[in-house]
Short mmCIF file of C-alpha atoms in Angstrom, two decimals:
data_model
loop_
_atom_site.label_atom_id
_atom_site.label_comp_id
_atom_site.label_asym_id
_atom_site.label_seq_id
_atom_site.Cartn_x
_atom_site.Cartn_y
_atom_site.Cartn_z
CA MET K 1353 -16.66 -0.62 -18.16
CA ASN K 1354 -18.12 -2.49 -14.58
CA ASN K 1355 -15.74 -5.58 -15.23
CA LYS K 1356 -13.83 -6.16 -12.61
CA LYS K 1357 -11.22 -7.73 -14.35
CA GLU K 1358 -11.03 -5.38 -17.41
CA ILE K 1359 -10.69 -2.48 -15.12
CA ARG K 1360 -7.97 -4.13 -14.10
CA LYS K 1361 -6.66 -4.52 -16.86
CA LYS K 1362 -6.97 -0.65 -18.46
CA TYR K 1363 -5.24 0.37 -14.63
CA ARG K 1364 -2.22 -2.07 -14.39
CA ALA K 1365 -1.95 -1.56 -18.52
CA LEU K 1366 -1.97 2.77 -17.74
CA ARG K 1367 -0.02 2.31 -14.92
CA ASP K 1368 2.94 -0.35 -16.59
CA GLN K 1369 3.08 2.20 -19.02
CA MET K 1370 3.75 5.32 -17.51
CA ASP K 1371 8.15 5.19 -18.30
CA PRO K 1372 10.74 5.96 -15.33
CA ALA K 1373 10.87 8.91 -15.31
CA SER K 1374 7.79 9.38 -15.03
CA VAL K 1375 7.33 6.94 -12.13
CA LEU K 1376 10.71 8.79 -10.07
CA ALA K 1377 8.41 12.30 -10.63
CA LEU K 1378 4.69 11.76 -9.85
CA SER K 1379 6.62 9.13 -6.50
CA ALA K 1380 7.81 12.09 -5.66
CA ARG K 1381 5.09 14.27 -5.13
CA ILE K 1382 2.34 11.75 -4.06
CA CYS K 1383 5.46 11.11 -1.30
CA GLU K 1384 5.02 14.65 -0.25
CA ASN K 1385 1.01 14.24 0.03
CA ILE K 1386 2.20 11.93 2.08
CA ARG K 1387 4.12 14.00 4.67
CA SER K 1388 1.37 16.96 4.93
CA LEU K 1389 -1.40 14.32 6.08
CA GLU K 1390 -2.03 14.81 10.32
CA ALA K 1391 -2.05 10.91 10.20
CA PHE K 1392 2.01 10.46 8.77
CA GLN K 1393 2.86 13.15 11.74
CA ASN K 1394 0.82 11.36 14.27
CA ALA K 1395 1.81 7.94 13.19
CA ASP K 1396 4.02 5.90 15.25
CA TYR K 1397 3.48 2.94 13.17
CA ILE K 1398 3.00 2.79 9.88
CA TYR K 1399 2.33 0.24 7.87
CA ALA K 1400 4.10 0.26 4.14
CA TYR K 1401 4.49 -1.54 1.10
CA TYR K 1402 7.60 -2.11 -1.14
CA PRO K 1403 7.15 -0.99 -4.69
CA LEU K 1404 5.95 -3.85 -6.52
CA GLY K 1405 7.42 -2.87 -10.85
CA ASN K 1406 5.16 1.51 -11.30
CA GLU K 1407 3.11 0.78 -7.98
CA ALA K 1408 3.65 4.02 -6.13
CA ASP K 1409 7.56 4.01 -4.63
CA ILE K 1410 7.44 5.60 -1.10
CA ARG K 1411 10.50 4.46 -0.23
CA PRO K 1412 11.57 8.09 0.60
CA VAL K 1413 8.06 8.34 3.33
CA ILE K 1414 9.79 5.36 5.07
CA GLU K 1415 12.72 6.45 5.16
CA GLU K 1416 11.86 9.91 7.08
CA ALA K 1417 9.26 7.68 9.05
CA TRP K 1418 12.15 5.77 10.32
CA ARG K 1419 14.12 9.89 10.68
CA LEU K 1420 11.62 10.42 12.78
CA GLY K 1421 11.51 7.25 15.33
CA LYS K 1422 8.42 5.82 13.45
CA LYS K 1423 7.18 2.10 13.61
CA THR K 1424 7.66 0.16 10.45
CA ALA K 1425 5.66 -3.15 8.82
CA PHE K 1426 5.79 -4.77 5.99
CA PRO K 1427 3.64 -7.42 4.26
CA LYS K 1428 4.20 -11.28 3.87
CA VAL K 1429 2.04 -12.91 2.36
CA PHE K 1430 0.75 -17.32 4.43
CA GLY K 1431 -1.49 -18.62 2.01
CA ASP K 1432 -4.75 -16.72 1.84
CA GLU K 1433 -3.59 -14.32 4.86
CA MET K 1434 -1.39 -11.28 5.50
CA ARG K 1435 1.49 -10.47 7.86
CA PHE K 1436 2.85 -7.80 8.92
CA PHE K 1437 6.35 -8.36 10.63
CA GLN K 1438 9.28 -5.21 11.46
CA ILE K 1439 11.60 -3.90 9.51
CA ASP K 1440 14.02 -0.92 10.35
CA ASP K 1441 16.14 -1.40 6.91
CA PHE K 1442 15.28 -2.80 3.66
CA SER K 1443 17.89 -4.58 3.61
CA HIS K 1444 15.16 -6.54 5.56
CA LEU K 1445 13.21 -8.29 2.66
CA HIS K 1446 13.16 -10.10 0.09
CA PRO K 1447 11.69 -11.96 -2.59
CA GLY K 1448 8.54 -13.43 -1.85
CA THR K 1449 5.12 -14.12 -3.13
CA PHE K 1450 4.18 -12.60 -6.21
CA GLY K 1451 7.78 -11.21 -7.06
CA VAL K 1452 6.94 -8.55 -3.44
CA MET K 1453 9.54 -7.95 -1.09
CA GLU K 1454 8.52 -9.77 1.67
CA PRO K 1455 10.42 -8.78 5.28
CA GLU K 1456 11.66 -11.75 7.01
CA GLU K 1457 9.77 -13.19 9.53
CA ASP K 1458 11.81 -11.78 12.85
CA HIS K 1459 9.26 -9.25 14.57
CA PRO K 1460 6.01 -9.71 13.93
CA VAL K 1461 3.51 -7.51 15.01
CA ASN K 1462 0.14 -6.46 15.41
CA TRP K 1463 0.16 -3.15 15.45
CA LYS K 1464 -3.89 -1.54 16.35
CA ASP K 1465 -3.33 2.72 15.85
CA VAL K 1466 -1.48 2.04 12.97
CA LEU K 1467 -1.52 4.30 9.75
CA VAL K 1468 -1.50 1.47 6.77
CA LEU K 1469 -0.88 3.16 3.05
CA VAL K 1470 -2.60 0.98 1.42
CA PRO K 1471 -1.75 -0.16 -3.07
CA GLY K 1472 -3.91 -0.81 -5.73
CA VAL K 1473 -4.42 -1.03 -9.30
CA ALA K 1474 -7.70 1.28 -9.66
CA PHE K 1475 -9.14 3.64 -7.16
CA ASP K 1476 -11.77 6.25 -7.02
CA LEU K 1477 -12.66 9.73 -4.82
CA GLU K 1478 -14.68 7.39 -2.74
CA GLY K 1479 -11.67 5.36 -0.92
CA ASN K 1480 -13.21 2.48 -2.87
CA ARG K 1481 -9.67 -0.45 -3.56
CA MET K 1482 -8.79 -2.31 -6.68
CA GLY K 1483 -5.74 -4.72 -5.67
CA PHE K 1484 -4.94 -7.35 -7.96
CA GLY K 1485 -8.33 -9.52 -6.52
CA LYS K 1486 -7.23 -11.87 -4.17
CA GLY K 1487 -8.34 -9.46 -1.58
CA TYR K 1488 -5.44 -9.89 0.90
CA TYR K 1489 -5.14 -5.56 2.53
CA ASP K 1490 -9.68 -6.04 2.51
CA ARG K 1491 -8.88 -9.51 4.92
CA TYR K 1492 -6.46 -8.05 6.86
CA LEU K 1493 -7.72 -4.60 7.70
CA LYS K 1494 -11.18 -5.63 8.74
CA GLU K 1495 -9.22 -7.10 11.06
CA LEU K 1496 -7.74 -3.04 12.59
CA PRO K 1497 -10.54 -0.78 12.97
CA GLY K 1498 -8.64 2.07 13.80
CA ALA K 1499 -6.13 2.52 11.10
CA VAL K 1500 -6.29 5.08 9.49
CA THR K 1501 -6.09 3.71 5.79
CA VAL K 1502 -4.83 5.80 2.55
CA GLY K 1503 -4.04 4.34 -0.52
CA VAL K 1504 -1.77 5.49 -2.78
CA ALA K 1505 -2.26 5.56 -6.45
CA TYR K 1506 -0.95 8.03 -9.45
CA GLY K 1507 -3.70 9.94 -10.29
CA LEU K 1508 -4.46 8.33 -13.61
CA GLN K 1509 -5.83 5.56 -11.75
CA ILE K 1510 -8.86 7.44 -10.33
CA ALA K 1511 -10.88 5.65 -11.32
CA ASP K 1512 -14.87 7.52 -11.72
CA CYS K 1513 -16.39 4.33 -9.07
CA ILE K 1514 -15.31 0.96 -8.66
CA PRO K 1515 -17.31 -1.65 -8.33
CA THR K 1516 -17.08 -3.18 -4.57
CA GLU K 1517 -18.32 -6.37 -3.05
CA ASP K 1518 -19.12 -6.77 0.78
CA THR K 1519 -16.17 -7.70 1.66
CA ASP K 1520 -14.47 -4.78 -0.30
CA ILE K 1521 -13.14 -2.20 2.76
CA ARG K 1522 -13.32 1.12 2.18
CA LEU K 1523 -10.40 3.79 3.07
CA ASP K 1524 -10.05 6.74 4.59
CA VAL K 1525 -8.29 9.03 2.06
CA ILE K 1526 -6.62 8.64 -1.51
CA VAL K 1527 -3.40 9.95 -2.45
CA THR K 1528 -1.71 11.49 -5.58
CA ASP K 1529 0.15 12.77 -7.24
#
């Protein structure tokens, strides 16, 4: 299965078929695994995402980050690019592009020494990631050479091998349940 379209279809279907109880339980495990990362413990700044559909729900990690005094920012799409905006409460997010919860545009950030929690459709253990195919994260991460990038995935989203292109950015760590 080398065709990216087929891979996306397969792994999206696997994720979309998960029942709410499994999403909750596996997301809780993923959150614990993120919290245990030295990169999370040492991070002052975190780029995060708000879960769409059955994506791993990392909101408890973000709430923990706020309790610890860490700064967080969430992405907003502008045409072909993505920018991050600082928020300190989920009420600052609203439905935006592609139905994704996006921040108000009040506090843009350009943090460099940052932990980036990255969603995706499928991953492999080499750090390769497949998103929805628009390249937003790859373009953004290319400009963040000092960032620690963490793919967030359920175990069922791990493929043997993700086909890559020159524009794909490899992640530092993949955290699963």
